[in-house]
Coordinates of C-alpha atoms and ligand atoms in Angstrom, one line a residue:
Chain A
M1 CA 93.4 119.4 127.1
L2 CA 92.7 118.9 123.4
E3 CA 94.7 121.3 121.2
K4 CA 95.1 121.7 117.4
V5 CA 98.7 121.8 116.3
F6 CA 97.8 122.3 112.7
E7 CA 94.7 123.2 110.7
T8 CA 94.2 123.8 107.0
E9 CA 91.1 124.3 104.9
L10 CA 90.1 121.5 102.5
A11 CA 88.1 122.2 99.4
V12 CA 84.6 121.3 100.6
G13 CA 83.4 122.2 104.1
E14 CA 86.1 120.6 106.2
H15 CA 89.4 121.3 107.8
L16 CA 92.3 118.9 108.1
A17 CA 93.4 119.2 111.7
V18 CA 96.1 117.5 113.7
R19 CA 95.1 117.3 117.4
R20 CA 96.8 116.3 120.5
N21 CA 95.7 115.7 124.0
R22 CA 98.0 117.4 126.6
L23 CA 97.8 115.8 130.0
E24 CA 99.7 117.8 132.8
P25 CA 99.8 117.8 136.5
E26 CA 98.4 120.8 138.3
G27 CA 101.5 122.1 140.0
G28 CA 103.7 122.5 136.9
W29 CA 106.2 120.0 135.5
K30 CA 109.8 119.6 134.3
K31 CA 109.8 116.6 131.9
R32 CA 107.6 115.9 128.9
I33 CA 106.9 112.8 126.8
T34 CA 105.2 112.8 123.4
L35 CA 103.4 109.8 122.0
V36 CA 102.5 109.9 118.3
S37 CA 100.7 107.5 116.1
G38 CA 98.8 107.2 112.8
I39 CA 101.4 108.6 110.4
H40 CA 100.4 105.6 108.3
G41 CA 96.6 105.5 108.2
D42 CA 96.4 101.8 107.8
E43 CA 98.2 101.1 111.1
L44 CA 95.8 101.1 114.0
E45 CA 97.6 99.4 116.9
G46 CA 98.5 102.9 118.3
Q47 CA 94.8 103.8 118.6
Y48 CA 94.4 101.3 121.5
I49 CA 97.7 102.4 123.1
C50 CA 96.8 106.1 123.0
Y51 CA 93.4 105.3 124.4
E52 CA 94.8 103.2 127.2
V53 CA 97.6 105.6 128.1
V54 CA 95.1 108.5 128.4
R55 CA 92.6 106.4 130.3
R56 CA 95.2 105.2 132.9
I57 CA 96.5 108.7 133.4
K58 CA 93.0 110.1 133.9
E59 CA 92.1 107.3 136.2
N60 CA 95.2 108.0 138.5
S61 CA 96.0 111.6 137.7
R62 CA 97.5 112.1 141.1
F63 CA 100.6 110.1 140.0
L64 CA 101.3 112.4 137.1
T65 CA 104.3 114.6 137.6
G66 CA 105.2 115.5 134.0
C67 CA 103.6 116.4 130.8
V68 CA 102.2 113.8 128.4
D69 CA 101.3 114.8 124.9
V70 CA 99.3 112.2 122.9
Y71 CA 98.7 112.5 119.2
P72 CA 96.7 109.5 118.0
A73 CA 96.4 110.6 114.4
L74 CA 99.1 112.5 112.5
N75 CA 97.4 111.5 109.2
P76 CA 93.8 111.8 110.2
M77 CA 92.2 111.4 106.8
G78 CA 94.5 108.5 106.1
I79 CA 93.2 106.7 109.2
D80 CA 89.7 107.6 108.3
M81 CA 90.2 105.9 104.9
A82 CA 92.7 103.2 106.1
H83 CA 95.2 104.6 103.6
R84 CA 98.8 104.3 104.4
T85 CA 99.6 107.5 102.6
M86 CA 98.0 111.0 102.6
P87 CA 94.7 110.5 100.7
K88 CA 94.5 112.1 97.3
I89 CA 98.2 113.0 96.9
G90 CA 99.4 109.5 97.7
M91 CA 102.5 110.6 99.5
D92 CA 103.9 108.8 102.5
L93 CA 103.8 111.4 105.2
N94 CA 106.7 109.7 107.0
R95 CA 108.9 110.7 104.0
M96 CA 108.1 114.4 104.2
F97 CA 109.8 115.5 107.4
P98 CA 111.0 117.9 108.7
G99 CA 108.9 120.0 106.3
K100 CA 109.0 123.8 106.2
E101 CA 106.8 126.5 107.5
K102 CA 106.3 128.2 104.1
G103 CA 105.6 125.4 101.6
S104 CA 103.0 123.1 100.4
M105 CA 100.3 121.7 102.6
T106 CA 102.4 118.6 103.6
D107 CA 105.5 120.8 104.2
R108 CA 103.5 122.9 106.6
L109 CA 101.8 120.0 108.2
T110 CA 105.0 118.2 108.9
A111 CA 106.7 121.4 110.1
A112 CA 103.9 122.1 112.4
I113 CA 104.1 118.6 113.9
V114 CA 107.8 118.9 114.5
D115 CA 107.5 122.4 115.9
S116 CA 104.8 121.2 118.4
I117 CA 107.0 118.3 119.6
I118 CA 110.1 120.4 120.2
G119 CA 110.8 120.7 123.9
S120 CA 109.8 117.1 124.6
D121 CA 112.4 115.0 126.5
I122 CA 111.4 111.9 124.6
C123 CA 109.1 110.9 121.8
I124 CA 107.6 107.5 121.0
D125 CA 106.3 106.9 117.4
L126 CA 103.8 104.0 117.4
H127 CA 103.5 102.1 114.2
A128 CA 101.9 98.8 113.3
S129 CA 103.0 96.4 110.7
D130 CA 101.1 96.6 107.4
I131 CA 98.3 94.3 106.5
F132 CA 100.7 91.9 104.9
V133 CA 102.8 90.6 107.8
R134 CA 102.3 90.2 111.6
E135 CA 105.0 91.5 113.9
I136 CA 105.9 91.1 117.6
P137 CA 106.3 94.4 119.6
Q138 CA 109.7 95.7 118.7
V139 CA 111.8 98.9 118.6
R140 CA 113.6 99.7 115.4
L141 CA 116.7 101.7 115.8
A142 CA 118.9 103.4 113.2
E143 CA 122.6 102.6 113.9
E144 CA 123.6 106.2 114.1
F145 CA 121.4 106.9 117.1
A146 CA 121.5 103.4 118.7
E147 CA 123.9 104.3 121.5
E148 CA 121.8 107.1 122.7
L149 CA 118.4 105.4 122.3
L150 CA 119.2 102.0 123.6
P151 CA 118.7 102.8 127.3
Y152 CA 115.2 104.2 126.6
A153 CA 114.4 101.3 124.2
R154 CA 115.1 98.8 127.0
W155 CA 112.4 100.2 129.2
T156 CA 109.6 99.9 126.6
N157 CA 108.7 96.3 127.4
V158 CA 109.0 95.2 123.8
D159 CA 110.2 91.7 122.9
M160 CA 113.0 92.8 120.6
I161 CA 115.2 95.8 119.7
W162 CA 116.2 95.6 116.1
M163 CA 119.3 97.6 115.2
N164 CA 118.6 98.0 111.5
A165 CA 120.6 100.6 109.7
T166 CA 118.9 100.2 106.3
A167 CA 115.7 98.3 105.8
T168 CA 113.1 100.3 107.7
V169 CA 114.9 103.3 109.1
H170 CA 114.9 106.2 106.6
E171 CA 115.9 109.8 106.5
S172 CA 113.0 112.2 106.2
T173 CA 111.0 110.3 108.7
L174 CA 109.6 112.0 111.8
A175 CA 111.9 109.9 114.1
H176 CA 115.0 110.7 112.1
S177 CA 114.2 114.4 112.0
L178 CA 113.6 114.5 115.8
N179 CA 116.6 112.5 116.6
L180 CA 118.8 114.8 114.5
M181 CA 117.3 117.7 116.6
G182 CA 118.4 115.9 119.8
I183 CA 114.9 114.7 120.8
P184 CA 115.3 111.0 121.5
T185 CA 112.7 109.3 119.4
L186 CA 111.8 105.6 119.4
V187 CA 109.9 103.8 116.7
I188 CA 107.8 101.0 118.0
E189 CA 106.3 98.5 115.5
M190 CA 103.9 95.7 116.3
G191 CA 100.9 93.7 115.3
Q192 CA 99.2 93.9 112.0
G193 CA 97.8 96.6 109.7
E194 CA 94.1 97.5 110.1
N195 CA 94.0 95.5 113.3
I196 CA 94.4 95.9 117.1
N197 CA 96.1 93.3 119.1
R198 CA 95.1 94.2 122.6
S199 CA 97.7 92.1 124.5
Y200 CA 100.5 93.6 122.5
G201 CA 98.9 97.0 123.2
D202 CA 98.8 96.4 126.9
Q203 CA 102.4 95.2 126.8
V204 CA 103.6 98.4 125.2
V205 CA 101.4 100.6 127.4
D206 CA 103.2 99.0 130.4
G207 CA 106.5 99.9 128.7
I208 CA 105.4 103.5 128.2
F209 CA 104.6 103.9 131.9
R210 CA 108.0 102.4 132.7
V211 CA 109.6 105.1 130.5
M212 CA 107.5 107.7 132.2
Q213 CA 108.5 106.4 135.6
E214 CA 112.2 106.4 134.7
M215 CA 112.0 109.9 133.5
G216 CA 110.1 111.3 136.5
I217 CA 106.8 111.8 134.7
W218 CA 104.8 109.1 136.5
Q219 CA 105.0 108.2 140.2
G220 CA 102.4 105.5 140.3
P221 CA 102.9 101.7 140.3
V222 CA 104.3 100.3 137.1
A223 CA 104.2 96.6 135.9
D224 CA 107.4 94.6 135.6
T225 CA 108.9 95.0 132.2
R226 CA 110.8 92.4 130.2
E227 CA 114.4 92.6 128.9
P228 CA 114.1 92.7 125.1
A229 CA 116.4 90.7 122.9
V230 CA 118.8 93.1 121.1
S231 CA 119.6 92.0 117.6
S232 CA 121.5 93.2 114.6
D233 CA 120.8 92.3 111.0
G234 CA 123.0 89.3 111.1
E235 CA 120.8 87.4 113.4
V236 CA 117.6 87.9 111.4
E237 CA 116.8 85.4 108.7
F238 CA 114.5 86.7 106.0
I239 CA 112.3 84.1 104.2
R240 CA 110.8 85.3 100.9
S241 CA 108.7 83.5 98.5
D242 CA 110.4 82.4 95.3
V243 CA 107.1 81.7 93.5
D244 CA 103.7 83.4 93.2
G245 CA 100.7 81.7 94.7
V246 CA 98.7 81.6 97.9
F247 CA 100.6 81.3 101.2
L248 CA 99.1 79.1 103.9
P249 CA 101.0 79.4 107.2
Q250 CA 101.7 76.3 109.3
A251 CA 103.8 77.7 112.1
E252 CA 102.5 80.0 114.8
H253 CA 103.5 83.6 114.9
D254 CA 105.5 84.7 118.0
H255 CA 106.6 81.1 118.7
Y256 CA 109.9 79.4 118.5
V257 CA 110.7 77.2 115.6
H258 CA 113.5 74.7 115.1
S259 CA 115.7 74.5 112.0
G260 CA 113.8 72.3 109.5
D261 CA 110.3 73.1 110.8
L262 CA 107.6 73.8 108.2
I263 CA 106.7 77.5 108.2
G264 CA 104.0 77.2 105.5
E265 CA 103.1 76.4 102.0
V266 CA 102.6 78.3 98.8
V267 CA 99.8 76.7 96.8
D268 CA 98.2 77.0 93.4
P269 CA 94.4 77.3 93.7
F270 CA 93.8 76.3 90.1
E271 CA 95.8 73.1 90.0
G272 CA 95.3 72.1 93.6
T273 CA 99.0 71.7 94.1
V274 CA 101.6 72.8 96.6
K275 CA 104.2 74.9 94.7
R276 CA 106.6 75.3 97.6
Q277 CA 107.0 74.1 101.2
I278 CA 108.8 76.7 103.2
Y279 CA 111.1 75.5 106.0
A280 CA 113.1 77.3 108.6
K281 CA 116.8 77.3 107.9
R282 CA 117.7 78.4 111.4
G283 CA 115.9 77.9 114.7
G284 CA 114.6 80.9 116.6
L285 CA 111.7 83.2 117.3
L286 CA 109.3 83.5 114.4
F287 CA 108.8 87.2 114.9
T288 CA 107.4 88.1 111.5
L289 CA 104.8 85.9 109.7
R290 CA 102.8 86.7 106.6
A291 CA 99.1 87.4 107.2
Y292 CA 98.0 88.3 103.7
P293 CA 97.6 85.2 101.5
V294 CA 98.4 86.2 97.9
V295 CA 102.1 86.4 97.1
Y296 CA 104.3 87.4 94.2
E297 CA 107.9 86.1 93.9
G298 CA 109.9 88.1 96.4
D299 CA 107.1 88.7 99.0
L300 CA 108.1 88.4 102.6
L301 CA 106.8 85.2 104.3
A302 CA 108.6 85.2 107.6
R303 CA 111.5 86.5 109.6
I304 CA 113.2 84.5 112.3
L305 CA 115.4 85.9 115.0
A306 CA 118.1 83.2 115.2
Q307 CA 119.1 82.1 118.7
Chain B
M1 CA 114.4 96.8 65.3
H2 CA 114.1 93.8 67.6
V3 CA 112.0 93.4 70.6
E4 CA 113.5 92.1 73.8
E5 CA 112.0 91.0 77.1
I6 CA 113.7 93.0 79.9
C7 CA 112.0 91.2 82.8
R8 CA 108.8 89.6 83.8
L9 CA 106.7 89.2 86.8
H10 CA 104.3 86.3 87.5
S11 CA 100.9 86.6 89.0
T12 CA 98.7 83.6 89.9
Y13 CA 95.7 85.4 88.5
R14 CA 96.9 87.3 85.5
E15 CA 99.1 86.9 82.4
D16 CA 102.7 87.6 83.2
M17 CA 103.6 91.2 83.3
R18 CA 106.4 91.5 80.6
V19 CA 108.5 94.6 80.4
M20 CA 109.4 94.9 76.8
G21 CA 112.3 96.8 75.2
Y22 CA 112.4 98.0 71.6
C23 CA 116.0 98.0 70.3
F24 CA 117.3 100.0 67.4
G25 CA 120.8 99.8 65.8
K26 CA 123.8 97.8 66.9
G27 CA 126.8 98.6 69.0
D28 CA 127.4 101.0 71.9
K29 CA 124.6 101.3 74.4
S30 CA 124.0 104.9 73.5
A31 CA 120.5 105.9 74.8
C32 CA 117.7 104.4 76.7
I33 CA 114.2 105.9 76.9
V34 CA 111.7 104.7 79.6
G35 CA 108.0 105.4 79.7
A36 CA 105.1 104.6 82.1
M37 CA 106.4 103.5 85.4
R38 CA 103.2 104.6 87.1
G39 CA 99.8 103.3 86.0
N40 CA 98.4 106.7 85.1
E41 CA 101.4 107.8 82.9
I42 CA 99.4 107.5 79.7
Q43 CA 101.0 110.4 77.9
Q44 CA 104.4 109.1 78.8
M45 CA 103.5 105.7 77.3
Y46 CA 102.1 107.3 74.2
I47 CA 105.2 109.4 73.6
C48 CA 107.3 106.2 73.8
S49 CA 105.0 104.4 71.4
Q50 CA 105.3 107.2 68.9
L51 CA 109.1 107.3 69.4
V52 CA 109.2 103.5 68.6
R53 CA 107.3 104.2 65.5
A54 CA 109.6 107.1 64.4
L55 CA 112.7 105.1 65.2
T56 CA 111.5 102.1 63.3
E57 CA 111.1 104.3 60.2
L58 CA 114.5 105.9 60.7
E59 CA 116.2 102.6 61.1
N60 CA 114.6 101.3 57.9
N61 CA 116.0 104.3 56.2
G62 CA 119.5 103.7 57.5
C63 CA 119.4 106.7 59.8
V64 CA 120.6 105.0 63.0
S65 CA 124.4 105.7 63.2
A66 CA 126.8 102.8 62.8
G67 CA 128.0 101.4 66.2
K68 CA 125.1 103.0 68.2
S69 CA 122.0 101.5 69.7
V70 CA 118.9 102.9 71.3
L71 CA 116.5 101.0 73.6
V72 CA 112.9 102.2 74.3
I73 CA 110.8 100.7 77.1
P74 CA 107.3 102.2 76.7
V75 CA 105.7 100.6 79.8
V76 CA 107.2 99.2 82.9
N77 CA 104.1 98.9 85.0
A78 CA 101.4 97.5 82.6
Y79 CA 99.5 95.8 85.5
S80 CA 98.7 99.1 87.1
V81 CA 97.9 100.8 83.8
N82 CA 95.3 98.0 83.2
T83 CA 93.8 98.2 86.7
G84 CA 93.8 102.0 86.7
N85 CA 96.2 102.3 89.7
R86 CA 99.1 104.6 89.9
F87 CA 101.3 102.3 92.0
F88 CA 102.0 98.6 91.9
G89 CA 100.0 95.8 93.4
V90 CA 98.0 95.5 96.6
K91 CA 101.0 97.0 98.4
D92 CA 100.6 100.1 96.3
V93 CA 104.4 100.5 95.7
D94 CA 105.7 103.4 93.6
I95 CA 108.2 101.7 91.2
N96 CA 109.9 105.1 90.7
R97 CA 110.7 105.1 94.5
S98 CA 112.2 101.6 94.5
F99 CA 115.6 102.0 92.9
P100 CA 118.3 100.8 92.8
G101 CA 116.4 97.7 93.9
N102 CA 117.6 94.3 95.1
D103 CA 117.6 90.9 93.5
F104 CA 116.7 89.3 96.8
G105 CA 114.2 91.8 97.9
E106 CA 110.5 92.6 97.5
P107 CA 108.8 92.0 94.2
V108 CA 109.0 95.6 93.1
S109 CA 112.6 95.8 94.3
R110 CA 113.5 92.8 92.1
L111 CA 111.8 94.5 89.2
A112 CA 113.7 97.7 89.7
D113 CA 116.9 95.7 90.0
A114 CA 116.3 93.8 86.8
L115 CA 115.4 96.9 85.0
L116 CA 118.4 98.9 86.2
S117 CA 120.8 96.1 85.5
R118 CA 119.6 96.1 81.9
I119 CA 119.5 99.8 81.3
G120 CA 122.2 101.1 83.7
E121 CA 125.0 100.9 81.1
Y122 CA 123.6 103.4 78.6
S123 CA 125.4 106.6 78.1
F124 CA 122.2 108.6 78.1
G125 CA 119.0 107.8 80.0
I126 CA 115.7 109.6 79.3
Q127 CA 112.7 109.0 81.5
L128 CA 109.2 110.3 80.6
A129 CA 108.2 111.3 84.1
S130 CA 105.2 112.6 85.9
F131 CA 104.7 114.8 89.0
Y132 CA 102.8 113.8 92.1
M133 CA 100.5 116.8 91.8
Q134 CA 97.9 117.0 89.1
G135 CA 98.7 119.9 86.9
E136 CA 100.2 121.3 83.8
F137 CA 103.8 122.0 83.1
V138 CA 105.7 123.9 80.5
P139 CA 107.4 121.1 78.7
H140 CA 110.9 120.8 80.1
V141 CA 113.8 118.5 80.8
R142 CA 114.9 118.0 84.3
M143 CA 118.2 116.9 85.8
M144 CA 119.1 116.0 89.4
E145 CA 122.0 117.9 90.8
T146 CA 124.2 115.0 91.7
G147 CA 127.5 116.5 90.8
Y148 CA 127.6 114.5 87.6
Q149 CA 124.8 116.5 85.9
N150 CA 125.6 118.2 82.6
T151 CA 123.2 121.0 82.0
S152 CA 124.7 122.0 78.6
L153 CA 123.5 118.6 77.3
A154 CA 120.0 119.2 78.6
N155 CA 119.9 122.2 76.2
L156 CA 120.2 119.8 73.3
F157 CA 116.6 118.7 73.6
G158 CA 115.7 122.2 72.4
L159 CA 112.8 122.5 74.9
P160 CA 112.2 125.9 76.4
Y161 CA 113.5 125.1 79.8
A162 CA 116.0 122.8 81.5
V163 CA 115.5 122.5 85.2
V164 CA 118.0 121.4 87.8
R165 CA 116.6 119.9 91.0
R166 CA 118.6 119.4 94.1
P167 CA 117.7 115.9 95.3
L168 CA 115.8 115.4 98.5
P169 CA 116.2 112.1 100.3
I170 CA 112.9 111.0 98.7
D171 CA 114.5 111.5 95.3
T172 CA 117.4 109.1 95.9
A173 CA 115.2 106.1 95.1
T174 CA 114.1 107.4 91.7
L175 CA 115.3 106.0 88.4
N176 CA 116.8 109.3 87.4
Y177 CA 119.0 109.5 90.5
N178 CA 120.2 105.9 90.3
W179 CA 120.9 106.2 86.6
Q180 CA 123.2 109.1 87.3
D181 CA 124.7 107.0 90.1
A182 CA 125.4 104.3 87.5
E183 CA 127.2 107.1 85.4
T184 CA 124.4 107.3 82.9
C185 CA 123.7 110.9 82.0
A186 CA 120.0 111.0 83.0
F187 CA 117.2 113.3 82.1
S188 CA 113.5 113.4 83.0
L189 CA 111.3 114.8 80.4
Y190 CA 108.0 116.4 81.5
T191 CA 105.2 117.4 79.1
N192 CA 102.0 119.1 80.2
C193 CA 99.9 116.1 81.2
T194 CA 99.9 112.6 82.5
D195 CA 96.6 110.7 82.5
R196 CA 95.4 111.9 79.2
I197 CA 97.0 112.3 75.8
D198 CA 97.8 115.7 74.4
E199 CA 98.9 115.2 70.8
N200 CA 100.6 118.5 70.5
T201 CA 102.9 118.2 73.5
A202 CA 103.4 114.5 72.7
R203 CA 104.7 115.4 69.3
Q204 CA 106.9 118.1 70.9
G205 CA 108.3 115.4 73.3
V206 CA 109.0 112.9 70.5
A207 CA 110.7 115.7 68.5
A208 CA 112.8 116.8 71.5
I209 CA 114.1 113.2 72.0
L210 CA 114.9 112.8 68.3
R211 CA 116.6 116.1 68.3
F212 CA 118.8 115.1 71.3
L213 CA 119.6 111.8 69.7
T214 CA 120.6 113.6 66.4
R215 CA 122.7 116.1 68.2
M216 CA 124.5 113.4 70.1
G217 CA 125.3 111.7 66.7
I218 CA 123.1 108.6 67.5
I219 CA 120.7 109.1 64.7
R220 CA 120.3 111.3 61.7
Y221 CA 117.1 113.2 61.6
E222 CA 116.0 116.4 60.0
S223 CA 114.7 118.5 62.9
H224 CA 114.1 122.1 63.3
S225 CA 116.4 123.6 65.8
G226 CA 114.0 123.9 68.7
Y227 CA 114.4 126.5 71.4
I228 CA 117.5 127.7 73.1
S229 CA 116.8 126.4 76.6
H230 CA 116.9 128.5 79.7
V231 CA 118.5 126.6 82.6
L232 CA 116.7 127.1 85.8
Y233 CA 117.3 125.9 89.3
E234 CA 114.1 124.5 90.8
S235 CA 114.7 126.6 93.9
D236 CA 114.5 129.8 91.8
L237 CA 110.9 129.2 90.9
S238 CA 108.4 131.2 92.9
D239 CA 105.6 129.1 94.4
V240 CA 102.2 130.7 94.6
Y241 CA 100.0 129.0 97.2
A242 CA 96.2 128.8 97.5
G243 CA 95.3 130.8 100.6
R244 CA 91.9 129.0 100.9
G245 CA 90.3 125.7 99.9
G246 CA 87.5 125.5 97.5
I247 CA 86.7 125.3 93.8
F248 CA 89.6 126.3 91.7
R249 CA 89.0 128.6 88.7
G250 CA 92.3 129.0 87.0
Q251 CA 92.7 131.9 84.6
V252 CA 96.2 131.3 83.2
K253 CA 97.8 128.3 81.6
A254 CA 101.3 126.9 81.7
G255 CA 103.6 128.9 79.4
E256 CA 101.6 132.2 79.7
D257 CA 103.2 135.5 80.6
V258 CA 101.9 137.2 83.8
R259 CA 102.4 140.6 85.3
Y260 CA 102.8 141.5 88.9
G261 CA 99.4 141.8 90.5
M262 CA 97.5 140.1 87.7
E263 CA 94.7 137.8 88.8
L264 CA 95.8 134.2 88.2
A265 CA 92.9 132.2 89.7
Q266 CA 89.8 132.5 91.8
I267 CA 88.9 130.2 94.6
I268 CA 85.2 129.7 94.9
D269 CA 83.1 128.7 97.9
P270 CA 81.7 125.3 96.9
F271 CA 78.4 126.0 98.8
D272 CA 77.4 129.6 97.9
G273 CA 79.5 130.2 94.8
R274 CA 81.1 133.4 96.1
I275 CA 84.7 134.2 95.5
R276 CA 86.8 133.2 98.6
E277 CA 90.1 134.4 97.3
R278 CA 91.7 135.9 94.2
I279 CA 95.2 134.7 93.7
T280 CA 97.4 137.3 92.1
A281 CA 100.9 137.1 90.6
P282 CA 103.6 138.1 93.2
T283 CA 106.0 138.9 90.4
D284 CA 106.3 139.4 86.6
G285 CA 107.0 136.0 85.1
I286 CA 106.0 133.0 83.1
V287 CA 103.8 130.2 84.4
F288 CA 105.9 127.1 84.7
F289 CA 103.4 124.9 86.5
A290 CA 99.6 125.4 86.9
H291 CA 97.2 123.5 89.1
T292 CA 94.5 122.1 86.9
E293 CA 92.2 120.2 89.2
S294 CA 88.8 121.6 89.9
L295 CA 89.3 121.6 93.6
V296 CA 92.1 123.0 95.7
N297 CA 93.1 122.8 99.4
E298 CA 94.6 125.6 101.4
S299 CA 98.4 125.8 100.9
D300 CA 98.3 123.7 97.7
V301 CA 100.7 125.0 95.1
A302 CA 98.5 126.8 92.6
Y303 CA 101.3 128.0 90.3
R304 CA 105.0 128.0 90.0
L305 CA 106.4 131.0 88.2
I306 CA 109.6 131.7 86.5
H307 CA 110.8 135.2 87.2
R308 CA 111.0 137.1 84.0
L309 CA 114.6 137.6 83.1
H310 CA 115.0 141.3 82.4
E311 CA 117.7 141.9 79.8
Ligands
LIG1 ZN1 104.2 102.8 109.9

């Protein structure tokens, strides 16, 4: 059943509404899972995942024994405009949680989202990478919640669990706010901004059904899921450009590279010259690879999960 | 005065973005003033340019105190000013949410690191700042409540108000917060506008900074004494929200006195022109912030009021 969890009047003939689809079995339920996506409007991978989860449940609704809440678009105008932030005010919605009931529009929006998720037994927040780099499916965990979240994360069928205390895990995110409230919340990151990688999507959908099965929400058949690599920051090698130019990748994303392999080149389109050749310092899985060509000094080109 | 390059960023397609500093006097790193960090901070850049002009003249007249130096950086983010974007680059990064930065990090993170390592050692830091909402402020100076803040120094600007803000997680990546963290006494100065120049408040801003520098013994400058500032906590302001979306017809300006029940604004239906809502003052007070855009959404902050202090 489609429900509005938040609605506010915009200036000209439109409301901003956050909607969820609640799927529940007929005879009542005990456990509840929440899937959210589209906090960042330029990240679309979750659109396929939401579609596919709802589709599979509707197709085999007899197997559903718990409640599934699906929110494809927490930042609906952002998705409509492919803006990462809230259009017009330019604020990152995922830095505005937990919000407050009596406050500005974003305060009320974030508070209403949190309020509507309270009572869930687990929440999965589906992100994509930005348009700049491609990522393999991965769960990112803040160290302070790692112990509690790791068992759930292992079911999600991602390739990697990255215990990352600083780089991408912030306070005032939805996930942090929910974890503080005792609702286990996983952040899954994959693919590329403004794109859908269907095979990554299917992989994560299988993982979501595994989570639902483990939690007694789904009694149907579930695909075999893989055991993700669990890594801490020390095993991740960051490769950044030390010049500006145009990056041309040579290696394949989501493949293994050896130490000394050529990852790509940064070239100068005016002079027709190669400014830098970028080599892997350590062998391992090339789990991040730059997709957007133009770079400044400091831009991320690749990340390798060392073996 | 001498001009110094603080840092630069290379682009394959444009001239280098050079962040330039204007240095006055010799000796202790006494005060640093930073202007446009976002591409729409035109008033902020203008105030700095006028300050550079005034300090050049003061220095020529021997009015910078011996053993003191002042650094002014009018523009940090010239690339975005020239392309008309608020934030930096295709990645749209807010430089004022990128501190303390990291020498091995993203481009903007390197820029923030280079900037902070140059300006982090000043005793006083003044940032000409802007707010994320479009609107008009009563000119004021703002400090973060970090435990190091010294509100009695904020009074020395002689602006009508000094506001203390309790930092939210999102504030911890601002220049102001990280300056304080580096033991610089940091102030953010807000005038009434951002993307256009208001000569009156720009002059008031320049005068406030010169007054502060004079009172700290960094320069000698004949200034009138300014206001005796009221110190306010941001949490004590009363927010007045729009109850409807529509066309915003504001009736009061920042700085005006309002009475309980007085009409502050009307929200007009954009189709039929009828009044959807009349926003009234919930208290006697002074308008600290006023929404100035022509349109408003439901729950936007229309006004922030200072409760009148009954003596
Ligand atoms: Zn995201």
